[in-house]
Coordinates of C-alpha atoms in Angstrom, one line a residue:
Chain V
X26 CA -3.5 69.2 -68.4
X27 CA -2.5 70.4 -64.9
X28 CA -3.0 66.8 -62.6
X29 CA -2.2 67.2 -58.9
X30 CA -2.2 64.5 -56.0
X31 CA -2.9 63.8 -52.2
X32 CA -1.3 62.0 -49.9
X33 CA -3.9 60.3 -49.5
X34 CA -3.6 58.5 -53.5
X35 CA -5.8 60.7 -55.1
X36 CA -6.0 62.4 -57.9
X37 CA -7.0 65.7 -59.5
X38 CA -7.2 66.9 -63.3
X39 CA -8.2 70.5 -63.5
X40 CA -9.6 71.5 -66.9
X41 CA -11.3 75.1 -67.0
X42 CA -13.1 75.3 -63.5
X43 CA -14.1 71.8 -63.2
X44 CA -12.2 68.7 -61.8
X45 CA -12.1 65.2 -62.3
X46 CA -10.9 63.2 -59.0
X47 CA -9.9 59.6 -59.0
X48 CA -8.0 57.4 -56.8
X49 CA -4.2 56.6 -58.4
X50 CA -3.0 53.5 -59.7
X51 CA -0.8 52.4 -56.1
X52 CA -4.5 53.4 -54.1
X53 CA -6.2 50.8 -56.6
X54 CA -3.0 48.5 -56.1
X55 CA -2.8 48.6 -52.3
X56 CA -6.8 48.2 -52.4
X57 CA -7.2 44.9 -53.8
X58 CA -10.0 43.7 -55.8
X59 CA -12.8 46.8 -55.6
X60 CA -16.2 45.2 -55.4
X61 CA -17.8 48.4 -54.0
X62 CA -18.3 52.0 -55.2
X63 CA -20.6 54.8 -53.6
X64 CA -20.8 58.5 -55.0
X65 CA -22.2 61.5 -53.7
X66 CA -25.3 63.2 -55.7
X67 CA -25.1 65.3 -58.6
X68 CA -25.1 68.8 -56.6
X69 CA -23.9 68.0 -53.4
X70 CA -21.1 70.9 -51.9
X71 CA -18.2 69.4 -50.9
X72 CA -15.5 71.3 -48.5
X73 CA -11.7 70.2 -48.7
X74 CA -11.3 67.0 -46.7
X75 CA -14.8 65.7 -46.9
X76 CA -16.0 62.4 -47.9
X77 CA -16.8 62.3 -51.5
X78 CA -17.2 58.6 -52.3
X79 CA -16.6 55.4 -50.3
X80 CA -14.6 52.2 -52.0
X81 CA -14.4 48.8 -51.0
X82 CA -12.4 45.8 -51.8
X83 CA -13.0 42.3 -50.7
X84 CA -11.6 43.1 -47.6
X85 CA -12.1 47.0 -46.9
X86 CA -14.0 50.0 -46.9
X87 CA -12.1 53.2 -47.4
X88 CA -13.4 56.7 -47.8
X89 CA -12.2 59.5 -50.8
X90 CA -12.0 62.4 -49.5
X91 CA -12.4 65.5 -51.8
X92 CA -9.2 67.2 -52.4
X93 CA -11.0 70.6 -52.9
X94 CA -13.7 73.0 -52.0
X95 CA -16.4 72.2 -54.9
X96 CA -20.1 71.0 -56.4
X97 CA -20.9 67.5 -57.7
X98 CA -21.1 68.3 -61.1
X99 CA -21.1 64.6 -62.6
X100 CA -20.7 60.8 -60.9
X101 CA -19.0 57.9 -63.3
X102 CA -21.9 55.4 -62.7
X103 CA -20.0 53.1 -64.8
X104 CA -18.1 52.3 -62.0
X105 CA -21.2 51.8 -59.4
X106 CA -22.0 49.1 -62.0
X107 CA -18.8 48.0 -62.9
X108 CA -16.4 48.2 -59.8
X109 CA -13.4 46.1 -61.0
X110 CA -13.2 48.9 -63.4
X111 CA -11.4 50.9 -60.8
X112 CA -8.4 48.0 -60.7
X113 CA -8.6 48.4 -64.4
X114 CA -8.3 52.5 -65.2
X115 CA -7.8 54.5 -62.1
X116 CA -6.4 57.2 -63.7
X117 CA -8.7 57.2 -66.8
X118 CA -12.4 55.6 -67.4
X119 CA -12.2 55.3 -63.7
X120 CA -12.8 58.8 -62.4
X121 CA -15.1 59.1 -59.6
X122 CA -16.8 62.9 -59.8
X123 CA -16.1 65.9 -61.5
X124 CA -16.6 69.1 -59.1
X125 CA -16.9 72.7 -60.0
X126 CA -14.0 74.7 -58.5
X127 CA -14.9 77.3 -55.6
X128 CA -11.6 77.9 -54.4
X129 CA -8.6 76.8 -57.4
X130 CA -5.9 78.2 -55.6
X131 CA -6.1 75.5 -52.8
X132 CA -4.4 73.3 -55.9
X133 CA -1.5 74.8 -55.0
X134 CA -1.4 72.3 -51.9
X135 CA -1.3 69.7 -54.0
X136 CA 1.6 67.4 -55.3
X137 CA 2.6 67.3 -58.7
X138 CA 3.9 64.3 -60.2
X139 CA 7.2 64.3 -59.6
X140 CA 6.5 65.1 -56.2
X141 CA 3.6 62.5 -55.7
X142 CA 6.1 59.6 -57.1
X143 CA 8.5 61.0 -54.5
X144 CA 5.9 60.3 -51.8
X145 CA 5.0 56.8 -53.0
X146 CA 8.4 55.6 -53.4
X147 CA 9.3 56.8 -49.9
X148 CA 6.4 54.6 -48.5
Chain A
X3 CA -6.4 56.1 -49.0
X4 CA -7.1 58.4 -46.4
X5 CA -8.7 58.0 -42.7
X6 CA -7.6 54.8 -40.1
X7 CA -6.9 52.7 -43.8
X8 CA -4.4 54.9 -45.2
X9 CA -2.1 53.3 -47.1
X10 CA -2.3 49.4 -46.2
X11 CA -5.8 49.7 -46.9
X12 CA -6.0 45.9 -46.2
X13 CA -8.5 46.2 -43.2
X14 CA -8.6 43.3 -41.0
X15 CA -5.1 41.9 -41.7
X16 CA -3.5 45.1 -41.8
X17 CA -4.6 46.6 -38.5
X18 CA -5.9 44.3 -36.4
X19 CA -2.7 42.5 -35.6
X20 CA -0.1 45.3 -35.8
X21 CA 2.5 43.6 -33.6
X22 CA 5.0 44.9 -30.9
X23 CA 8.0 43.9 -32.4
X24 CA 9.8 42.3 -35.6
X25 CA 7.3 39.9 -37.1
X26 CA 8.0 36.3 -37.4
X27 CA 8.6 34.6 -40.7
X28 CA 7.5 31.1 -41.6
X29 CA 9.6 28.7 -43.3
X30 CA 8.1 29.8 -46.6
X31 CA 8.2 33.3 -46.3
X32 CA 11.1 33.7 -48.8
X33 CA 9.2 32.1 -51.4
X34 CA 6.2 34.4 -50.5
X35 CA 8.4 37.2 -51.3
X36 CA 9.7 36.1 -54.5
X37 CA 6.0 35.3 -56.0
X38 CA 5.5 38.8 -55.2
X39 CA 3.2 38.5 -52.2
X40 CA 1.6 41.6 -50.6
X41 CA 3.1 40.9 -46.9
X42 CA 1.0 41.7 -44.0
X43 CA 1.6 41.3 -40.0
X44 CA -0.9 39.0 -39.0
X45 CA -1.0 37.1 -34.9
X46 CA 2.7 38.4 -35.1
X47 CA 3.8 37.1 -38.4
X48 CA 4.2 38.3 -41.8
X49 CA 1.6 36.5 -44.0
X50 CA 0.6 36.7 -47.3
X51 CA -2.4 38.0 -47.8
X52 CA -2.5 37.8 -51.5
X53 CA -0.3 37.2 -54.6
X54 CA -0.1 38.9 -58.1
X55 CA -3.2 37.4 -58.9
X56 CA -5.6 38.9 -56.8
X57 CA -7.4 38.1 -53.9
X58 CA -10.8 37.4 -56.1
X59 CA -8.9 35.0 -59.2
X60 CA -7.0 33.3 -56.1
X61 CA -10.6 32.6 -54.5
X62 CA -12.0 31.2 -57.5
X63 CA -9.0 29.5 -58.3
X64 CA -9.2 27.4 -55.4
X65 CA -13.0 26.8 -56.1
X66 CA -12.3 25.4 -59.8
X67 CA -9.1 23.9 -59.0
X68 CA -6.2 23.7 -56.1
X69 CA -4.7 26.4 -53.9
X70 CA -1.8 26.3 -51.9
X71 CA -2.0 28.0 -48.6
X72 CA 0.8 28.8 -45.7
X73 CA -0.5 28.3 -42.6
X74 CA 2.6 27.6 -40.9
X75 CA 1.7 30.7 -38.5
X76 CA -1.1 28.6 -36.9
X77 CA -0.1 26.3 -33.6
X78 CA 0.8 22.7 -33.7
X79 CA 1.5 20.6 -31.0
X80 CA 1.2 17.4 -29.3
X81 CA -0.8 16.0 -26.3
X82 CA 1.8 13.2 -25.2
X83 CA 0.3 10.8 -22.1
X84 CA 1.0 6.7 -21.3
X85 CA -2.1 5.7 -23.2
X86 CA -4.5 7.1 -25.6
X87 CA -7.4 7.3 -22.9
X88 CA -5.2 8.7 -20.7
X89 CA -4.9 11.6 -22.8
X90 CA -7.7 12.2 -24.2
X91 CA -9.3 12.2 -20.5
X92 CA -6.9 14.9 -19.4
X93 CA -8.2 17.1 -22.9
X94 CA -11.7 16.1 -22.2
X95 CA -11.6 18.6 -19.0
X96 CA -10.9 21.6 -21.2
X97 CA -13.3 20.9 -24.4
X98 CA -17.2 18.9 -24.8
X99 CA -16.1 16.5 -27.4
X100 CA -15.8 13.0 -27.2
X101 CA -12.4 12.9 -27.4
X102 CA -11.9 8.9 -25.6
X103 CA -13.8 7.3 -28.7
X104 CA -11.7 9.0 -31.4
X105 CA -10.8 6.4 -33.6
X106 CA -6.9 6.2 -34.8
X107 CA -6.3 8.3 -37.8
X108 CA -9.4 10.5 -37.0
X109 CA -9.8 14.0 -36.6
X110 CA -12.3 15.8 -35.0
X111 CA -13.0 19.9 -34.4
X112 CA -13.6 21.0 -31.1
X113 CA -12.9 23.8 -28.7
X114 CA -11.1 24.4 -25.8
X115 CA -13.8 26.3 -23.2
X116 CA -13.2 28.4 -20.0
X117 CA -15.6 28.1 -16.9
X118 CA -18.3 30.5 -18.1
X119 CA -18.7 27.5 -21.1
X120 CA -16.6 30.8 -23.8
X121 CA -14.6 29.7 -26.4
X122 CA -11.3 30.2 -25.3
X123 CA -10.2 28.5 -28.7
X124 CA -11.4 26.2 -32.0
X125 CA -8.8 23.5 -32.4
X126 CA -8.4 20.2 -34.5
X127 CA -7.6 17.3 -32.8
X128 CA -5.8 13.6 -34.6
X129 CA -5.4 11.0 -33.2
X130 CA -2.5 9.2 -34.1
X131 CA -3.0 6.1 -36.7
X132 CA 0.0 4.0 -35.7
X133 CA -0.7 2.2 -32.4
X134 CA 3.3 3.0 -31.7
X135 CA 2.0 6.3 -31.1
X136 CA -1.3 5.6 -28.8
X137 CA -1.2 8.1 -26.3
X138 CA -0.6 11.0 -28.9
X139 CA -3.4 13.4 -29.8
X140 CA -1.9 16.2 -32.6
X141 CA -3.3 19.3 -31.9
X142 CA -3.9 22.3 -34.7
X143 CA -4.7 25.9 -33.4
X144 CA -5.0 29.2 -34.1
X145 CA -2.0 31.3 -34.2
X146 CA -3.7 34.3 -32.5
X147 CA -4.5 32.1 -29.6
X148 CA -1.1 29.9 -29.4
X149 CA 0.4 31.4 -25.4
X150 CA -3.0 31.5 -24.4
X151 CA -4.6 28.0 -25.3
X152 CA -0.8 26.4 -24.1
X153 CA -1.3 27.9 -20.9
X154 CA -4.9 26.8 -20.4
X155 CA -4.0 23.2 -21.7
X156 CA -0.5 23.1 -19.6
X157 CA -2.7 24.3 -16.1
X158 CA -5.1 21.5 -16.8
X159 CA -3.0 18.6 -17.0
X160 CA -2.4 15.4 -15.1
X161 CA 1.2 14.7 -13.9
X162 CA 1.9 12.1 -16.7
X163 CA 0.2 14.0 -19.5
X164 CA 2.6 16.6 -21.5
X165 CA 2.6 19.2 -23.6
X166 CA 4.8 19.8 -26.7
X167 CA 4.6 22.3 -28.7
X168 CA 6.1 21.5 -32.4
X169 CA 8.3 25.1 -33.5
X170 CA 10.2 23.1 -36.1
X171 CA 7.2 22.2 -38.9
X172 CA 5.3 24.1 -41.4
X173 CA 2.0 24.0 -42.1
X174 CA 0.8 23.9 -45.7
X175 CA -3.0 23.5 -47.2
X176 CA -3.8 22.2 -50.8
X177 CA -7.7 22.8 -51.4
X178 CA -10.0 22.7 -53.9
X179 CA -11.4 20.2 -56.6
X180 CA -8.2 19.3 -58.0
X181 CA -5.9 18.8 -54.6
X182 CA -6.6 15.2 -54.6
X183 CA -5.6 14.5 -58.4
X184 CA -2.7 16.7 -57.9
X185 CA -1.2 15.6 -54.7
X186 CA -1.7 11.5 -55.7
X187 CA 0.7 12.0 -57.6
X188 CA 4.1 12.8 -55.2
X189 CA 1.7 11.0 -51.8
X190 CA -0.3 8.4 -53.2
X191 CA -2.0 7.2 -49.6
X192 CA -3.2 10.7 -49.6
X193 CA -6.0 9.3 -52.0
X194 CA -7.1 7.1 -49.9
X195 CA -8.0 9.4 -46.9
X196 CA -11.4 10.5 -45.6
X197 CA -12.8 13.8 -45.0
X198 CA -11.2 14.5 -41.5
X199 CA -8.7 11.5 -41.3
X200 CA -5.1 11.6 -41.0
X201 CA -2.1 9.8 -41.9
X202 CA 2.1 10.2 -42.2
X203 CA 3.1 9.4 -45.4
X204 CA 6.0 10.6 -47.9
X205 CA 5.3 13.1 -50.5
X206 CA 8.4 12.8 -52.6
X207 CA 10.3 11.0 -50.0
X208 CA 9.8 13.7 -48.0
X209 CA 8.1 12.7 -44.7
X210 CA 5.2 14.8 -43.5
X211 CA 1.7 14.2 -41.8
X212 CA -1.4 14.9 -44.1
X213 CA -4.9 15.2 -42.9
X214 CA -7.7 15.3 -45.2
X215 CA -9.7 19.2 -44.2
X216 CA -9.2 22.2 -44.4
X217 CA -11.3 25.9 -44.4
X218 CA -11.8 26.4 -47.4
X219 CA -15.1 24.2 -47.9
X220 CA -13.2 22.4 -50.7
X221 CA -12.1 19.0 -50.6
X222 CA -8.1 19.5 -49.7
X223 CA -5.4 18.4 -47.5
X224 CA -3.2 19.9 -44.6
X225 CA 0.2 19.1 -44.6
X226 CA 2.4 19.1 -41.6
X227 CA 6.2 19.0 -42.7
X228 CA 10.2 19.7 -40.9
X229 CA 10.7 23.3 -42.0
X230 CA 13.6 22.8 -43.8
X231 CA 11.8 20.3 -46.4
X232 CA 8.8 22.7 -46.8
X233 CA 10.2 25.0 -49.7
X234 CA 10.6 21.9 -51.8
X235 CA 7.7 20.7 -50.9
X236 CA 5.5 23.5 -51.8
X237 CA 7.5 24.1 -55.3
X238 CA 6.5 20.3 -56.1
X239 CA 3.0 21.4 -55.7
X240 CA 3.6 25.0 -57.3
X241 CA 4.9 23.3 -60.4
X242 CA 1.6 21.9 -61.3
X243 CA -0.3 24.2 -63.3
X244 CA -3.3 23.2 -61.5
X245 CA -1.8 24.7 -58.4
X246 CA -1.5 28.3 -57.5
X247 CA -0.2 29.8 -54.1
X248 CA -3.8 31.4 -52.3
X249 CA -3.0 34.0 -49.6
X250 CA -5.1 35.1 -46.1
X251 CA -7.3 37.5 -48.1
X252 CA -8.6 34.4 -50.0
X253 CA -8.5 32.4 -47.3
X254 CA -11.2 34.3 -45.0
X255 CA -13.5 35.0 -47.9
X256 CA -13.3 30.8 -49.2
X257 CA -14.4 30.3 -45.0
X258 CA -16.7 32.9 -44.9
X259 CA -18.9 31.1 -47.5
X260 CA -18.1 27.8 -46.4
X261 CA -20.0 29.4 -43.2
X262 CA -17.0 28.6 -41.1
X263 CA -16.2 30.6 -37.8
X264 CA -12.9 33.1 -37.7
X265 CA -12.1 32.9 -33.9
X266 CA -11.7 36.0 -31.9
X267 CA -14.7 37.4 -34.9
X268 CA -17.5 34.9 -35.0
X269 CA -16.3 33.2 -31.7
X270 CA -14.9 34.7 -29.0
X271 CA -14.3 33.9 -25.0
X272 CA -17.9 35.4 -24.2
X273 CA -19.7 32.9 -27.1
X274 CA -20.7 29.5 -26.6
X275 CA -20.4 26.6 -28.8
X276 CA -24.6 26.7 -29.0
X277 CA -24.7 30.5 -29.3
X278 CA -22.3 30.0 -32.1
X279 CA -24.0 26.8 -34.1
X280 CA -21.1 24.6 -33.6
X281 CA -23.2 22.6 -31.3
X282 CA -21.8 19.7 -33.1
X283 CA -18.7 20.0 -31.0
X284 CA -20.5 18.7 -28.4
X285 CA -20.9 14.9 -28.4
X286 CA -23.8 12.3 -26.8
X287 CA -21.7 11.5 -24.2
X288 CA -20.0 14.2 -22.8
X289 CA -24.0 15.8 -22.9
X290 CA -24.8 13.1 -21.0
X291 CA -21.6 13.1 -18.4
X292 CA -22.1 17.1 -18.3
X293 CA -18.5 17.2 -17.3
X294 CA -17.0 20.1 -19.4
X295 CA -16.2 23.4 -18.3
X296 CA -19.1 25.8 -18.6
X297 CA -21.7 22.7 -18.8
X298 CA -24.4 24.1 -16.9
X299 CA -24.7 27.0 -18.9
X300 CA -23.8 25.3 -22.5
X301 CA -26.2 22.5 -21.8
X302 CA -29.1 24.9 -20.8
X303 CA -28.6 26.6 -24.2
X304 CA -28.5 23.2 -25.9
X305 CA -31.9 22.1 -24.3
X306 CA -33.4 25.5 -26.5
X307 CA -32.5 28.1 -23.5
X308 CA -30.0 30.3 -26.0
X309 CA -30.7 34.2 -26.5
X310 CA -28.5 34.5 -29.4
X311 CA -27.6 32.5 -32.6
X312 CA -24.8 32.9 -34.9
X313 CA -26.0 33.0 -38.3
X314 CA -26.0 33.6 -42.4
X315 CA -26.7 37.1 -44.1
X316 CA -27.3 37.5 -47.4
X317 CA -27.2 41.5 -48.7
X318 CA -29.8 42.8 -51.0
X319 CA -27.2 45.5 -53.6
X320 CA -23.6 45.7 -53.7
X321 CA -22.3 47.5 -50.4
X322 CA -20.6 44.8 -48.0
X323 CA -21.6 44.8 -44.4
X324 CA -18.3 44.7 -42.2
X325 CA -17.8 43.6 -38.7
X326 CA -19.3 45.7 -35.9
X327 CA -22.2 46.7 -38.3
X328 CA -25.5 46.8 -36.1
X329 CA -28.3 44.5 -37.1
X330 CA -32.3 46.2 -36.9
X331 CA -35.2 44.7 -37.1
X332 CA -38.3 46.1 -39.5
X333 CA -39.5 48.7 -36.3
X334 CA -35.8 49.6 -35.8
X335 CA -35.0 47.8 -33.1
X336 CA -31.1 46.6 -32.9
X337 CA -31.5 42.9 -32.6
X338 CA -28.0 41.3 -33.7
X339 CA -24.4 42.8 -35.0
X340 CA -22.0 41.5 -37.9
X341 CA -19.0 39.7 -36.6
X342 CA -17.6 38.6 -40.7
X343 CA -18.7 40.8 -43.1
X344 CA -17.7 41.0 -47.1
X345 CA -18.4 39.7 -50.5
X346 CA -18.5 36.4 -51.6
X347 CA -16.6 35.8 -55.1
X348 CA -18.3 32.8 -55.9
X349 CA -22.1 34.3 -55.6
X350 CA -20.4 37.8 -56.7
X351 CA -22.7 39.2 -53.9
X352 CA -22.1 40.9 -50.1
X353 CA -22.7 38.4 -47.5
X354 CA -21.7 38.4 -43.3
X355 CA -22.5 36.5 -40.7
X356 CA -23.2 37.6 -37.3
X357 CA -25.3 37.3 -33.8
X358 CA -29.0 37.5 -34.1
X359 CA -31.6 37.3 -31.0
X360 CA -33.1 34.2 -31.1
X361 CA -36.8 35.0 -32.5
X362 CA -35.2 36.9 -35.6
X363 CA -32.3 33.9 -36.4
X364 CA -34.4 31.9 -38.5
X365 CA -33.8 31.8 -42.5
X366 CA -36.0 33.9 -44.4
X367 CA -36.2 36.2 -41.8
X368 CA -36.1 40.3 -43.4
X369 CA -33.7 42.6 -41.4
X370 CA -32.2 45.9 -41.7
X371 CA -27.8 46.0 -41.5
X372 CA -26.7 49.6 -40.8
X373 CA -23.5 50.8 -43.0
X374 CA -22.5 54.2 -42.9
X375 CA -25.7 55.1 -41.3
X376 CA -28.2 53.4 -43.6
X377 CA -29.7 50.1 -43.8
X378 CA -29.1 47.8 -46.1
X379 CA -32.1 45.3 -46.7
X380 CA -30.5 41.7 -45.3
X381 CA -32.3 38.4 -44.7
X382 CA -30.9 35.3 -42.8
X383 CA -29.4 32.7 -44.7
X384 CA -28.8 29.1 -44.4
X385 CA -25.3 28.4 -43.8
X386 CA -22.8 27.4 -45.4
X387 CA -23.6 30.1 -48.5
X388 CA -21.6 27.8 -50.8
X389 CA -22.1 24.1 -50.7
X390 CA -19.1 22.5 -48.7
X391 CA -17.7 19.9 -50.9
X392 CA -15.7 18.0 -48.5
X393 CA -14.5 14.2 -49.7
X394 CA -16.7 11.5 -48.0
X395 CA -15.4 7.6 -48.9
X396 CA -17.8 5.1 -50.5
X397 CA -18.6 3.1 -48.2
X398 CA -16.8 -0.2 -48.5

């Protein structure tokens, strides 16, 4: 499985041409509590660096951005319903969308692990 | 996360009080750290703004039991004149209350009000129970507003009136339904205090100065205590297991359903006490004598002249409104904004509160609150959204 990261604490897990993108667990961490969780539509084109879903803790909104150029290919509803979810699983039952791939090579931007820990332990 | 949160994705407490310069610690800032506190800056000091725990489980911790709060960061200070009417005539020129027929060992909210008839600050005000101490009024405010209310409290003074600011005392809160069990135990006169007296006692044998309030909505106490005594202190009250420490993230969501205003959001220098339905500041008297700065205008707006109204909003769905959120009426019209927005553990629901125009503040009342370009159906709420549970003596 070939997971890359953002500076910005998320997450990426190619598999074929489709992705999964979450939030990691130090976004969820910093976060708080998440009481909120809004996805984009089943369909929807999304262009590296735009808004893909918003999440809110008790005391905070903040916007995921999509890592990649891709569609909306599936949302995880189960964490519209269930927001504490995202505290609980980032990085598993947690994911936010799964996007087809228009343009894999910009994964090459991305950290991998050892280079994401790098960045969180230097914050 | 990305965008203007980034990583300290802590909103309010995170950005709106990035200081110039080191932050201050409290007294009980070491202990913070080792109970593995998030540290934010907040009015120039490092607060907690939660523990391990969470800023939910430390919310309804203090709503089924007791949480322990620093609020060391807020000011304290005394009012020190010849006589107690002296000195509460020379406060009575800067706030409406009736601050002359405070009782010893009561303690009353008020504000302190410019000319225009703004809240320049909300401050508690105790008057001293011992008669060796008439001509003392103990003053509590906000740590945002410290320089600023001094100076406006300093400038207003009669020759044999004083300031003094107190730099040497923490400032703890214990709230919730268990605080009185719990701290009868190490200060038992603390039992025997009503909602909004105060008294000095020892807890411990320590000597500190306990009123009976707090902003939590909970029945709770506020303790005033020499920094060097606070540590031990606090790890008395830690070392009950009904007791667990509550930070800032707690503490604004516990006030924002006890309906309680957050000065500088939900009060400001340009709001009124009427405008911001804490008319009850305002006593028969001073109404009557019309001798408090901004009179004309606060008294108009008493009489029913008001344009706008601080009040409740309850959220239809899940998505909180925050502060600055626009507030429309059912033909689109903007008729109010959000000045406290988020969600409320104990109804497990979004709720604000905010300004509304007059003719669209009452209860029931269906609005429209615009988040990230769409409205969110709203209606006005009665305030507080939690019932306050504050400790009223049997009448004897």
């Amino acid at each position: 499985m070939n997971i890359r990261y953002t500076e910005d604490h998320e997450w990426i897990s190619v598999d074929g041409d489709v992705a999964t993108i979450g939030i990691t667990d130090y976004a969820q961490s910093q976060l708080g509590d998440v009481v909120f969780v809004e996805l984009p539509d089943v369909g929807k084109k999304l262009a590296k660096g735009d808004e893909a879903a918003v999440v809110e803790s008790v005391k905070a909104a903040s916007e995921v951005y999509a890592p990649v150029d891709g569609e909306v290919v599936e949302v995880n509803g189960a964490i519209v319903d269930e927001p504490a979810k995202v505290n609980e699983d980032p990085t598993g039952a947690a994911w936010f969308v799964k996007v087809k791939l228009s343009n894999a090579s910009q994964l090459d931007d991305l950290m991998d692990e050892t280079a994401y820990k790098a960045h969180v332990d230097a914050l | 996360m990305p965008g203007p949160c980034h990583v300290s994705c802590l909103g309010a407490f995170a950005m709106s009080d990035a200081a110039d310069g080191p932050l201050l610690d409290t007294p009980l800032s070491d202990l913070h750290r080792e109970l593995g506190a998030r540290m934010v800056p907040f009015a120039g000091y490092a607060m907690p703004v939660q523990y391990p725990a969470g800023i939910i489980a430390e919310h309804n911790w203090t709503r089924e039991s007791a949480g322990l709060f620093d609020v060391s960061h807020m000011g304290q200070a005394f009012l020190v004149g010849p006589d107690h009417e002296t000195t509460a005539r020379a406060l009575e020129r800067m706030v409406p209350s009736d601050i002359v027929g405070l009782k010893p060992g009561r303690q009353r909210y008020s504000v302190l009000l410019n000319e225009a008839g703004g809240i320049i600050d909300d401050l508690m005000v105790t008057r001293s129970i011992s008669p060796d101490d008439d001509g003392r009024l103990f003053l509590v405010v906000n740590a945002s507003r410290k320089a600023v209310d001094y100076d406006v409290i300093r400038a207003g003074l009669p020759a044999d009136v004083r300031l003094d600011p107190v730099e040497d005392r923490a400032l703890v809160a214990l709230q919730g339904p268990k605080a009185a069990e719990v701290m009868a135990l190490h200060a038992p006169a603390a039992a025997d205090l009503d909602f909004m007296t105060a008294a000095s006692m020892e807890f411990d044998g320590i000597d500190c100065h306990v009123s009976r309030s707090g902003y939590s909505g909970e029945d709770g106490y506020e303790i005033s205590v020499k920094a060097g005594a606070a540590e031990a202190l606090v790890k008395a009250l830690l070392a009950d297991e009904r007791v667990k420490p509550v930070g800032l993230g707690a503490r604004d969501s516990l006030r924002l359903e006890a309906g309680l205003c957050l000065y500088g959001h939900d009060i400001d220098e340009t709001t009124s006490p009427v405008e911001g339905a804490i008319a009850f500041v305002l006593q028969k008297r001073r109404r009557e004598a019309a001798d408090f700065p901004g009179a004309a205008r606060i008294l108009s707006e008493f009489g029913g002249n008001v344009s706008r109204l601080r009040v409740g909003l309850k959220l239809e769905g899940r998505a909180p409104a925050r502060e600055g959120a626009e507030i429309r009426n059912e033909s689109g019209e903007t008729v109010g904004v959000v000045t406290s927005g988020g969600f409320a553990p104990t109804l497990g629901a979004p709720i604000a509160m905010g300004y509304m125009a007059k003719d669209f503040a009452t209860p029931g009342t269906k609005l429209e609150i615009v988040v990230r370009g769409k409205g969110l159906a709203a209606t006005v709420a009665e305030l507080p959204f939690v019932q306050q549970r504050y400790y009223r003596k049997p009448k004897s």
